[in-house]
Short mmCIF file of C-alpha atoms in Angstrom, two decimals:
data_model
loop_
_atom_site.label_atom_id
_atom_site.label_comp_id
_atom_site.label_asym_id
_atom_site.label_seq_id
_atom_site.Cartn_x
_atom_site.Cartn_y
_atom_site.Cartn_z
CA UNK C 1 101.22 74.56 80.36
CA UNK C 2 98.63 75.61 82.24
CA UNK C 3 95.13 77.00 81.92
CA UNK C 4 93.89 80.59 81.54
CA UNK C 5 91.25 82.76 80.57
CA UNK C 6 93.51 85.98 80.88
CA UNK C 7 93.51 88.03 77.61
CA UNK C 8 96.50 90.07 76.19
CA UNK C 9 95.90 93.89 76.60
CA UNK C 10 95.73 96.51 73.52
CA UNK C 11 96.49 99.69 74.99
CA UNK C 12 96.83 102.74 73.27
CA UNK C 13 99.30 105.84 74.61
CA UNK C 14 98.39 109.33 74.30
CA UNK C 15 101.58 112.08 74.73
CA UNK C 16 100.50 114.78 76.56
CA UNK C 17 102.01 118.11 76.84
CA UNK C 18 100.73 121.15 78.82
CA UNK C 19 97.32 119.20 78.68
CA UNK C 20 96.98 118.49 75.19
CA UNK C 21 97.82 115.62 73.04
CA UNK C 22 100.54 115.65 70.91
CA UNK C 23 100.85 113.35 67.98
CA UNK C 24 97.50 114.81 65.72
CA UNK C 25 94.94 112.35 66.20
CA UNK C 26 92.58 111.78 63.44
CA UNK C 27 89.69 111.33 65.05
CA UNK C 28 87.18 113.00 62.71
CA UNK C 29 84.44 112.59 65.34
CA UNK C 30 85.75 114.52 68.16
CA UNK C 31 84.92 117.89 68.57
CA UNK C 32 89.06 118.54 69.35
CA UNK C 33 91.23 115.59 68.54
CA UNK C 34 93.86 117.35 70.23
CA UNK C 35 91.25 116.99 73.99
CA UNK C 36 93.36 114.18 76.00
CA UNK C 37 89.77 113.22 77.57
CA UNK C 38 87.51 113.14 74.26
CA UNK C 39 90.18 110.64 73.16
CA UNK C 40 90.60 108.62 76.13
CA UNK C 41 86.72 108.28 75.84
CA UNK C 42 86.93 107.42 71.96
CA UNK C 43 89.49 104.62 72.76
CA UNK C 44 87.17 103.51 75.64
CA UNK C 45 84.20 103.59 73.04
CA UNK C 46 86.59 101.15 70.81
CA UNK C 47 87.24 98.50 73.34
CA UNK C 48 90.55 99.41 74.71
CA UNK C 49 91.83 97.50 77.65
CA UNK C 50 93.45 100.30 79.06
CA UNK C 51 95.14 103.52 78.17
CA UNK C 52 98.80 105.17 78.69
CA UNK C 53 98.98 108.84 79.04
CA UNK C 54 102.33 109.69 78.76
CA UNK C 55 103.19 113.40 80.06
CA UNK C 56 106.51 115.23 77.97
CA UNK C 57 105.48 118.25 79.55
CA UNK C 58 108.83 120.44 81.11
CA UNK C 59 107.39 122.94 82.74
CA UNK C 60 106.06 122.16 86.87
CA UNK C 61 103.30 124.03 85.88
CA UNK C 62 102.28 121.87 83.07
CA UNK C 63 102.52 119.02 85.22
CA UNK C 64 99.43 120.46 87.33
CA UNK C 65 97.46 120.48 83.64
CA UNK C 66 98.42 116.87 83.73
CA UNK C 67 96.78 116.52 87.05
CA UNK C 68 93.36 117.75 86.02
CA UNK C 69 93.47 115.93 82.86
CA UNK C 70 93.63 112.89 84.94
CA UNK C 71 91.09 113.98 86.81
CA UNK C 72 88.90 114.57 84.10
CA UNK C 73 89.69 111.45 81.99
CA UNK C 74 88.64 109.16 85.48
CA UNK C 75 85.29 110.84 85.82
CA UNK C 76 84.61 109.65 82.19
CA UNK C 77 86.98 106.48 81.90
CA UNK C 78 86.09 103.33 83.64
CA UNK C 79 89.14 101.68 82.94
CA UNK C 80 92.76 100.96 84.10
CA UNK C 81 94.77 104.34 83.47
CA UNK C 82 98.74 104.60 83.73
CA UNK C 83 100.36 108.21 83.78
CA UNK C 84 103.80 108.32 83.54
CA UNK C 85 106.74 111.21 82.25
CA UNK C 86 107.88 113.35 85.07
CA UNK C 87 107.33 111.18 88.02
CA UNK C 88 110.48 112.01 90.80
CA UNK C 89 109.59 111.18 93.99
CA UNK C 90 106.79 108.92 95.49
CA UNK C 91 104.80 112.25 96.56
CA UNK C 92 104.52 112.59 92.61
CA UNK C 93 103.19 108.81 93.07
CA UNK C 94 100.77 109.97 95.17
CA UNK C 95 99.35 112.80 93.56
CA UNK C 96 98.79 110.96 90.10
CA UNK C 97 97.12 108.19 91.99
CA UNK C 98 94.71 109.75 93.89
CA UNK C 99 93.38 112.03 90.88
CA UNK C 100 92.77 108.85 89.17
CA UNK C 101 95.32 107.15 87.82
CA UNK C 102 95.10 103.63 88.46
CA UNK C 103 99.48 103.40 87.80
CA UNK C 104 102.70 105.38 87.48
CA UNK C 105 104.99 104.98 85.36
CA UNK C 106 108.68 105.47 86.43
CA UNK C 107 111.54 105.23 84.09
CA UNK C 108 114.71 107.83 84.53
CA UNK C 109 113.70 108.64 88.10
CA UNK C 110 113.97 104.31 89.05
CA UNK C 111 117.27 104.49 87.36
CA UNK C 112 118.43 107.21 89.30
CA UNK C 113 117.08 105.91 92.38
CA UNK C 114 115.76 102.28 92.48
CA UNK C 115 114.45 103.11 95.88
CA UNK C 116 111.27 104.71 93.84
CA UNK C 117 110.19 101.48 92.73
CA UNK C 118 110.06 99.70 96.53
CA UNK C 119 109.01 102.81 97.98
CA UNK C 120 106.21 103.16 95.82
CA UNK C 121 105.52 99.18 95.99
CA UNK C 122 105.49 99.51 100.02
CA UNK C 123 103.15 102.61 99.88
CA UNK C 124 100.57 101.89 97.23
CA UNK C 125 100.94 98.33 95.87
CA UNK C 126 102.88 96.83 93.70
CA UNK C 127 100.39 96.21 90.92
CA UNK C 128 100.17 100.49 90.71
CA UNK C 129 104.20 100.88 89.92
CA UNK C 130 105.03 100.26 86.71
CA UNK C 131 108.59 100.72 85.31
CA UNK C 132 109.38 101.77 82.07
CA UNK C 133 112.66 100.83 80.05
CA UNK C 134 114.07 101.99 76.92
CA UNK C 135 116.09 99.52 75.44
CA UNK C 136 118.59 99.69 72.43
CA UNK C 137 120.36 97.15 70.84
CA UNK C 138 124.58 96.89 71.26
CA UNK C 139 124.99 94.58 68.25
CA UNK C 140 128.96 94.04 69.51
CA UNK C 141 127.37 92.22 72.54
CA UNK C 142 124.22 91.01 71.68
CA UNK C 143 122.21 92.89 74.06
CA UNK C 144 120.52 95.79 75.16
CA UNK C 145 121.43 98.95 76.52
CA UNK C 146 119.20 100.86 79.15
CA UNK C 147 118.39 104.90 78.07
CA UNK C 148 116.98 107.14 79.90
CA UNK C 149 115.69 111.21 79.33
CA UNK C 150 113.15 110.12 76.95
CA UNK C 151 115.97 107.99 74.81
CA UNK C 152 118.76 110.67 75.10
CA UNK C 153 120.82 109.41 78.04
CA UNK C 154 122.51 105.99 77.41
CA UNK C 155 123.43 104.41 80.91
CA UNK C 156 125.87 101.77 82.18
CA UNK C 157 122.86 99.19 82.49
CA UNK C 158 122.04 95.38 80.80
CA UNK C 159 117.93 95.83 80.00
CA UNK C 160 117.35 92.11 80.66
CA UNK C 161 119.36 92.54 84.21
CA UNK C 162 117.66 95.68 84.61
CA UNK C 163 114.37 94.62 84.33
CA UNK C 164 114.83 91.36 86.79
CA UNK C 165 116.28 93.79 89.34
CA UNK C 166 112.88 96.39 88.97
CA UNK C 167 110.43 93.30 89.74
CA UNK C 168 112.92 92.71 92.56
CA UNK C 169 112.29 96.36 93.81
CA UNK C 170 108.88 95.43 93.91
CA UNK C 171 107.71 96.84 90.14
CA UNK C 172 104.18 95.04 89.07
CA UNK C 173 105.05 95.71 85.70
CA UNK C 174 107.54 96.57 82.53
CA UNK C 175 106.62 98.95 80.14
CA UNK C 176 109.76 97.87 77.21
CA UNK C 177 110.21 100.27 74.37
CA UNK C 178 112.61 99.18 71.90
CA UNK C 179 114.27 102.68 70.71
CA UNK C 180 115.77 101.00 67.55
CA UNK C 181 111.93 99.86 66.49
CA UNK C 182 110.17 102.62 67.83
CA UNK C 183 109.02 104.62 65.13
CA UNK C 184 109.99 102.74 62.21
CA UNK C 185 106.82 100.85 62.02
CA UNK C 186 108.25 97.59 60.87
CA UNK C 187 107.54 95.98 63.90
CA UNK C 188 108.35 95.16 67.62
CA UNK C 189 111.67 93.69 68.56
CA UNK C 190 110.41 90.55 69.29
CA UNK C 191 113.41 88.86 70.24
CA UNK C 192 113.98 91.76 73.30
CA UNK C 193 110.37 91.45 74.28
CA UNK C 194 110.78 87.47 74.37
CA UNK C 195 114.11 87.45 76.22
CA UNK C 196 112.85 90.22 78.67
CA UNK C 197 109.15 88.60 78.97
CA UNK C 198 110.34 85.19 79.88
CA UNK C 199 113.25 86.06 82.52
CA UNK C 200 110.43 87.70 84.57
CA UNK C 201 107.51 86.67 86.38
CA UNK C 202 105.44 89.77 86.07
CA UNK C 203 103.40 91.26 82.89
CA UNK C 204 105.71 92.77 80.50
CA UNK C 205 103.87 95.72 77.97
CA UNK C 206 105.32 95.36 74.62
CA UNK C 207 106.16 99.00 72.54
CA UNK C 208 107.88 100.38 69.36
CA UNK C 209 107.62 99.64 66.09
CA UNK C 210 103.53 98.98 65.40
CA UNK C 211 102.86 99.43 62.04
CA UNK C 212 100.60 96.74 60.67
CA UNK C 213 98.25 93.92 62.78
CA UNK C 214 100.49 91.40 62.20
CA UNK C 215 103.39 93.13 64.29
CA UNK C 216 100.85 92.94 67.46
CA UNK C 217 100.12 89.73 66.73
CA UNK C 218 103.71 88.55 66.37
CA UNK C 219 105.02 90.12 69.86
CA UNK C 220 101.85 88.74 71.79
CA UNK C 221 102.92 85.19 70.26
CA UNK C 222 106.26 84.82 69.30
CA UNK C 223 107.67 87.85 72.07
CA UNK C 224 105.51 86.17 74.62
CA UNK C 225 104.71 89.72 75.70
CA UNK C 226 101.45 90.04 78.27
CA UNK C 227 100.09 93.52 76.49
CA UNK C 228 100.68 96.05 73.15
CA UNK C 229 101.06 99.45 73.50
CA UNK C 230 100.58 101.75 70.15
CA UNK C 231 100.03 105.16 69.65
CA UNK C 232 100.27 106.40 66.07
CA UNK C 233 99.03 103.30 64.56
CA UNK C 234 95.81 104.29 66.97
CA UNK C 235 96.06 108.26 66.54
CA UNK C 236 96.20 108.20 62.21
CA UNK C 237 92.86 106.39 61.91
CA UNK C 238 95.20 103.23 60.04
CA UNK C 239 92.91 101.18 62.41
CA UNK C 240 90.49 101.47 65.39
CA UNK C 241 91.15 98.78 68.59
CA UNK C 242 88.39 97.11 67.35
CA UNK C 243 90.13 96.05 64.08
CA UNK C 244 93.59 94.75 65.95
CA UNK C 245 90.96 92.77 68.26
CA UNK C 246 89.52 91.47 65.27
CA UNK C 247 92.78 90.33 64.00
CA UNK C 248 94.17 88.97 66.41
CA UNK C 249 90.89 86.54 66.96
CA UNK C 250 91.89 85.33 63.39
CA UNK C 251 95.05 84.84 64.39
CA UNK C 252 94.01 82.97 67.83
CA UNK C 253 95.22 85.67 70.18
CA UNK C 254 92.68 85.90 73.04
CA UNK C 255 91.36 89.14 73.58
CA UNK C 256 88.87 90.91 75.57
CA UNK C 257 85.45 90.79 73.32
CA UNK C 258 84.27 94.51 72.39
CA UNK C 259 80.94 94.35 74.19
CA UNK C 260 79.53 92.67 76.43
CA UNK C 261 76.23 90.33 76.06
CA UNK C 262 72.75 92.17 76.12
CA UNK Z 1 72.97 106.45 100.95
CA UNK Z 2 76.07 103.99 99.85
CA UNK Z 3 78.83 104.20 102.48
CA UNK Z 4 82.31 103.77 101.24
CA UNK Z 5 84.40 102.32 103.45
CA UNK Z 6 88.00 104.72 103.41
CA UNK Z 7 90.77 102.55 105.28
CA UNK Z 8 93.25 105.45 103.97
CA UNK Z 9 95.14 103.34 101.30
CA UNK Z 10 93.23 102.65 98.86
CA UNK Z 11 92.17 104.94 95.68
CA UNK Z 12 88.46 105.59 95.90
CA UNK Z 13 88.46 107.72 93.03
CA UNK Z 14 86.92 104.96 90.35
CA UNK Z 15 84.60 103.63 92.87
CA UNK Z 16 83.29 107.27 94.15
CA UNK Z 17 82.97 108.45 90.07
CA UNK Z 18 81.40 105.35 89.25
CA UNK Z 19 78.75 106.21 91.52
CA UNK Z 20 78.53 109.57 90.70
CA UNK Z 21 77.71 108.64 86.90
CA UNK Z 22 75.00 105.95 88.56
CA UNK Z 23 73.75 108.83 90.56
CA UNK Z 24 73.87 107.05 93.35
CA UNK Z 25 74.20 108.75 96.53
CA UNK Z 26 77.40 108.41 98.55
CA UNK Z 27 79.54 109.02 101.71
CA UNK Z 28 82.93 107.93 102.90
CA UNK Z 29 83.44 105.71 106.63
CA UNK Z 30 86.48 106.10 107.98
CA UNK Z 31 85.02 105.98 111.70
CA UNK Z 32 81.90 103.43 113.03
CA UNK Z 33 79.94 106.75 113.36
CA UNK Z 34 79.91 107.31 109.83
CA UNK Z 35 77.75 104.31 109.14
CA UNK Z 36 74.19 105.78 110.55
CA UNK Z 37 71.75 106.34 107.86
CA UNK Z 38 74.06 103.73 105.60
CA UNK Z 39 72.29 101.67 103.55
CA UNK Z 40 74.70 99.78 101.53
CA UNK Z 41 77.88 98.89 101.86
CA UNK Z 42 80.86 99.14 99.35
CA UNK Z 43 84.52 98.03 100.54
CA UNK Z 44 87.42 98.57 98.08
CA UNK Z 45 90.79 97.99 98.23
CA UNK Z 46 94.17 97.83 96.57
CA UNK Z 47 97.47 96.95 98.64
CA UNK Z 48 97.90 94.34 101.06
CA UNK Z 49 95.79 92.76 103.42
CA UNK Z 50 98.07 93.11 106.72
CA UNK Z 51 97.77 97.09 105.81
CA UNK Z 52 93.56 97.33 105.35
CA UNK Z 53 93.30 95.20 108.53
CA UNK Z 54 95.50 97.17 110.56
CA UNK Z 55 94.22 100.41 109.70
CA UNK Z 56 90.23 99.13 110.16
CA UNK Z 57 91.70 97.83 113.01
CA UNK Z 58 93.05 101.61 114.37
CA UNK Z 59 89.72 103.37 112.71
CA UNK Z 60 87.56 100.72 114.91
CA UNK Z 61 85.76 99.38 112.29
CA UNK Z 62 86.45 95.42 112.62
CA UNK Z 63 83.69 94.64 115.12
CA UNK Z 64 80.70 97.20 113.08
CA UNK Z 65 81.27 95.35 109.82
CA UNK Z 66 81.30 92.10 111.35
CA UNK Z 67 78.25 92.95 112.40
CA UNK Z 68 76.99 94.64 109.37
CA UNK Z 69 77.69 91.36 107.43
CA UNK Z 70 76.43 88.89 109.84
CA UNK Z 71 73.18 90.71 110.22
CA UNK Z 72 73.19 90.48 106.14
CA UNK Z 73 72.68 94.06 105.42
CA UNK Z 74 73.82 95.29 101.77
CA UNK Z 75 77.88 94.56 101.04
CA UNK Z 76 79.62 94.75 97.89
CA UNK Z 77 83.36 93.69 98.35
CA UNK Z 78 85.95 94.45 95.89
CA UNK Z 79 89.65 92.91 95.32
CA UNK Z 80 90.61 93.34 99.23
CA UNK Z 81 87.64 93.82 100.62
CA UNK Z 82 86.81 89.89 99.14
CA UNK Z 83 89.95 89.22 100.70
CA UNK Z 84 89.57 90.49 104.25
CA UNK Z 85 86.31 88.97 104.51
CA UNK Z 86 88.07 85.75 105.25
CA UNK Z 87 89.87 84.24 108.40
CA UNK Z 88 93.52 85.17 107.18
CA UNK Z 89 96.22 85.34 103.97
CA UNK Z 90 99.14 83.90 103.50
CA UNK Z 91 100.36 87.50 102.22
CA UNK Z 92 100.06 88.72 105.71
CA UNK Z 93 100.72 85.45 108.04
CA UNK Z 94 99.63 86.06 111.68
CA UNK Z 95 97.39 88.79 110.61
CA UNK Z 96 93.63 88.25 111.25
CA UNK Z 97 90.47 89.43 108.75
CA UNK Z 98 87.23 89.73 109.46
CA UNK Z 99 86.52 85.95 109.44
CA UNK Z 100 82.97 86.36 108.29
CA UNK Z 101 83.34 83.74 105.84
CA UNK Z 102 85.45 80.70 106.76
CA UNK Z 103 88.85 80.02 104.42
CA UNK Z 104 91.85 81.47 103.75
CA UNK Z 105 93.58 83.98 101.15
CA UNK Z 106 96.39 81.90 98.99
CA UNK Z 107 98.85 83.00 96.75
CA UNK Z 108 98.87 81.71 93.06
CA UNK Z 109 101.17 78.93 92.33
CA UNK Z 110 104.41 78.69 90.82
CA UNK Z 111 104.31 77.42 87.26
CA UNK Z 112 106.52 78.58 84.45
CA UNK Z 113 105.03 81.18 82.49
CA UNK Z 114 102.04 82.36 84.40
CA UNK Z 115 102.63 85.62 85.22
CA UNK Z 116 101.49 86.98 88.92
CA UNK Z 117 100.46 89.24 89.39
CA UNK Z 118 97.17 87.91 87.34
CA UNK Z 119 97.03 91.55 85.43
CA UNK Z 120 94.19 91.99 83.01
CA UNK Z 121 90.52 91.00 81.79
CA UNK Z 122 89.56 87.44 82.27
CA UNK Z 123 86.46 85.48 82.34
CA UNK Z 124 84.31 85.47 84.80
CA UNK Z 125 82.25 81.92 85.06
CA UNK Z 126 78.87 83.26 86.97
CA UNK Z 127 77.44 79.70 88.93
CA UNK Z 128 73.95 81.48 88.40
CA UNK Z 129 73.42 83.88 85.76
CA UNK Z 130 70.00 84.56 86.69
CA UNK Z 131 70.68 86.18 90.22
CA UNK Z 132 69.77 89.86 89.88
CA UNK Z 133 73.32 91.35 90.21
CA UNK Z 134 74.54 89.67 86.99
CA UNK Z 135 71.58 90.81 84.93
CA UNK Z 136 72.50 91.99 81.25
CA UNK Z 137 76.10 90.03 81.86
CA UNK Z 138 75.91 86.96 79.83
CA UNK Z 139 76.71 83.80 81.05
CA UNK Z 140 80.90 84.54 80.99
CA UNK Z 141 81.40 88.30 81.03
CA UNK Z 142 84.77 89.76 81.24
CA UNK Z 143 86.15 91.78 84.17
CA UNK Z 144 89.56 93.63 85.19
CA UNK Z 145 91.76 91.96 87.63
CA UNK Z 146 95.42 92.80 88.94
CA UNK Z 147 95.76 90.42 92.21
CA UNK Z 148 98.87 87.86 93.00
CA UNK Z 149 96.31 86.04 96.27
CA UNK Z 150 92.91 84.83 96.23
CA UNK Z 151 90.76 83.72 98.94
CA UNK Z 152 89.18 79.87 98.98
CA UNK Z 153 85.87 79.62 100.55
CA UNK Z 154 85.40 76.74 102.70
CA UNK Z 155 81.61 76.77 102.22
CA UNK Z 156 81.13 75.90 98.14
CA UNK Z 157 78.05 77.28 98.19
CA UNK Z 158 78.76 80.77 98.44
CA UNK Z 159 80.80 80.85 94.97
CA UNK Z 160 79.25 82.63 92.38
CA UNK Z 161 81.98 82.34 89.40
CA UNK Z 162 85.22 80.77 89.01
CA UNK Z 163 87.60 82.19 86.74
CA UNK Z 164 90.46 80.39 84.47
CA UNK Z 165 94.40 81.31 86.25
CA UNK Z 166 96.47 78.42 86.75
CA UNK Z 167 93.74 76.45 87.98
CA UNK Z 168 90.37 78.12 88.21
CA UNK Z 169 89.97 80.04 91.07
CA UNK Z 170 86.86 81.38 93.23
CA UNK Z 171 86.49 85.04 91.53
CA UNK Z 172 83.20 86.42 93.53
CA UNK Z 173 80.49 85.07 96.11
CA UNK Z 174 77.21 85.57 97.08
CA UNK Z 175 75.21 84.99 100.44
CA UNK Z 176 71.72 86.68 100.91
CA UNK Z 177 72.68 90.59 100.01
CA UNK Z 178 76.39 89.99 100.56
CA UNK Z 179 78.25 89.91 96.96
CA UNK Z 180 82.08 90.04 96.72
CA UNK Z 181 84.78 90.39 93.50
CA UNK Z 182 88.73 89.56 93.25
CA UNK Z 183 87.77 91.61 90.19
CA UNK Z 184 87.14 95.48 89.94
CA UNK Z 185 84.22 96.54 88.57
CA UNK Z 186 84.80 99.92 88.85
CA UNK Z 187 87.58 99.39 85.97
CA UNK Z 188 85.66 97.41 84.30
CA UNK Z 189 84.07 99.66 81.72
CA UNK Z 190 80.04 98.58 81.08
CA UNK Z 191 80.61 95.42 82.53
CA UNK Z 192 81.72 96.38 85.94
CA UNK Z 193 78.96 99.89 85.58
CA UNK Z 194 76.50 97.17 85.02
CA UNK Z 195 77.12 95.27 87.89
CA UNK Z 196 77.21 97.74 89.99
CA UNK Z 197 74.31 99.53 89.45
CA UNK Z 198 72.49 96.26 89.24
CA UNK Z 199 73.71 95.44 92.66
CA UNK Z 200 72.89 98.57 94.30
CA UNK Z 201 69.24 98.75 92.73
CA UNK Z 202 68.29 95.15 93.88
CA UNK Z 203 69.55 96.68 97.39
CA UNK Z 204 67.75 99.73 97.54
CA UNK Z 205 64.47 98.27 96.65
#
């Protein structure tokens, strides 16, 4: 064991296409729910530790909405930002990063071409590439299959060898989606997230399946996992950050207090 | 006017927005000339430390902020511009800072389970929370770090919070108008807004 003050990270994850957000939010408050930077800012009001925007645009010219959301979002946001969904090529890096994103996400483009991850790594950091896996379960093996095109595109990769090899390439972090929990809301696959979590040395972000407090709770303690990521569980209204913080106090899961002393 | 100091690698964006919501006046160095009518110093950075001292090294900057720093004029450091304010890093062996402040940049250890990079908000231990910078803070406020090295001051007195990784490690100093973070304020929501505002009042007063 050893000592630490670090806190486990409740992000939430917008989907963004052609500069709006997908999933309805239910934010009776905002002016338009549907404004990716009135809800990064109502998430920021709530306490969250940092935010996902994931673009599902298709069109190029969407992506350039995606640009000046970012844009917008860090002129408002003080807080760690990832973008990631239609990132090819380190230039794409590059132009995400310097509108404001603080990270990239890279998930069909590092399977492709691990030489995203280290070239990214080498040019801006490690700690701004982070590499997203979808992972489903092969029952016949006991293990889990790498997909990529947003889920659609099974390919001839272990997850849990997959995801050593990215923090080889230099990735800071995982984002892990279980596809078989994702949208079900019954809960994370906590025995992926654990297996995954403690064969690496870097942060692994835990998604799929949030449906209740207790399933962030479980995958921070049981799945060992560094961070949550929700979305819908966030977007509905079922519950604000502030109430999974709460939680997850009860439960003795250190987290980042909502505000700071006066 | 705040200078910026822009070594080419790092992402200024949060730092020059934060400023812009303070109001706070600001310009970007990338060459020595830049600094006249400067009044405080800000140096970000993100990457690694061999990169930000080779390129103030090729911009010609190394000897004017030595100088800056020494003469104890207004400097906020953040994440590797802490770092380079020391003698070297382990992450970049053979590879000089600035050497302002005697010590060197370690990695964190090896132990089974801690993750490194250190990714996330931790605590931040403040030696003295009634110095001016840390005003409306709290005794242990919370800031954003993503860092896998750290520098250790020789000098003891310059720390101004520890914070819990492993073991605790040296998270910001202080000496006269000089104030340096591993953390980021400028990703650190009200916390990090806070600080920095309070810092660049105290030095514009």
């Amino acid at each position: 064991m050893f000592t630490s003050g670090l806190t486990k990270r409740i992000i939430p994850c917008l989907d963004v296409t052609d500069g709006r957000v997908v999933k309805g939010t239910k934010f009776l408050e905002l002016r338009d729910a549907g404004d990716p930077v009135e809800c990064a800012l109502a998430y920021n009001d709530q306490g969250a530790d940092e935010l996902v925007f994931l673009d599902i645009t298709a069109s190029s010219d969407g992506r350039d909405t995606m640009v000046d959301v970012v844009e917008r979002t860090a002129r408002k946001c003080f807080m760690p930002l990832t973008v990631g969904g239609g990132i090819r090529t380190v230039e794409d890096m590059r132009v995400m990063l310097h509108a404001g994103a603080d990270k990239v996400g890279v998930n069909t483009a590092a399977v492709n071409d691990p030489g995203i991850i280290s070239g990214g790594a080498e040019a801006f950091g490690s700690q701004c590439i982070v590499v997203a896996i979808d992972a489903k379960r092969q029952p016949e093996t006991d293990s889990w299959q790498v997909y990529t095109h947003g889920g659609r595109t099974p390919v001839d990769l272990d997850a849990l060898k997959w995801a050593r090899q990215v923090e080889k390439f230099g990735a800071g972090e995982i984002l892990l989606t279980s596809m078989d929990a994702d949208g079900t809301k019954d809960g994370y696959d906590i025995e992926l997230t654990a297996q995954v979590s403690q064969s690496l040395n870097i942060p692994v972000i835990a998604s799929g399946g949030a449906g209740k407090l207790e399933h962030m709770a479980d995958v921070l303690d049981r799945g060992k996992a560094d961070a949550v990521l929700a979305a819908s569980i966030f977007h509905f209204g079922e519950y604000t950050v502030g109430d999974v913080k709460d939680y997850l106090v009860s439960k003795g899961v250190p987290v980042r207090p909502l505000h700071v002393e006066t | 006017m705040t200078g910026i100091i822009d070594y080419g690698a790092g992402n200024l964006k949060s730092l020059c927005n934060t400023l812009e919501a303070i109001g706070a006046d600001q310009k970007l160095i990338r060459q020595p000339d830049d600094l006249d009518g400067i009044k405080t110093i800000i140096f970000p950075g993100v990457g690694a430390f061999g990169d930000c001292a080779r390129h103030l090294e090729n911009q010609e900057l190394i000897n004017p902020l030595r100088e800056w720093i020494q003469q104890d004029r207004p400097f906020l450091g953040i994440c590797i511009g802490f770092q380079m304010l020391f003698e070297g890093s382990d992450e970049s062996p053979g590879c000089s800072g600035l050497g302002v402040l005697p010590g060197q940049v370690v990695r964190f250890p090896d132990i089974p389970g801690m993750k490194v990079p250190h990714m996330g908000w931790n605590q931040v231990h403040l030696k003295d929370e009634d110095d001016h910078a840390w005003d409306g803070l709290g005794k242990s406020p919370y800031f954003y770090f993503v860092h896998s090295y750290f520098p250790q001051p020789v000098n003891e007195s310059i720390i101004a919070s520890t914070t819990p990784y492993g073991n605790s490690f040296v998270s910001s100093v202080r000496r006269g108008q000089l104030l340096a973070t591993q953390f980021h304020p400028e990703k650190s929501q009200s916390a990090g807004f806070r600080l920095i505002r309070n810092f660049l009042q105290e030095t514009s007063s």
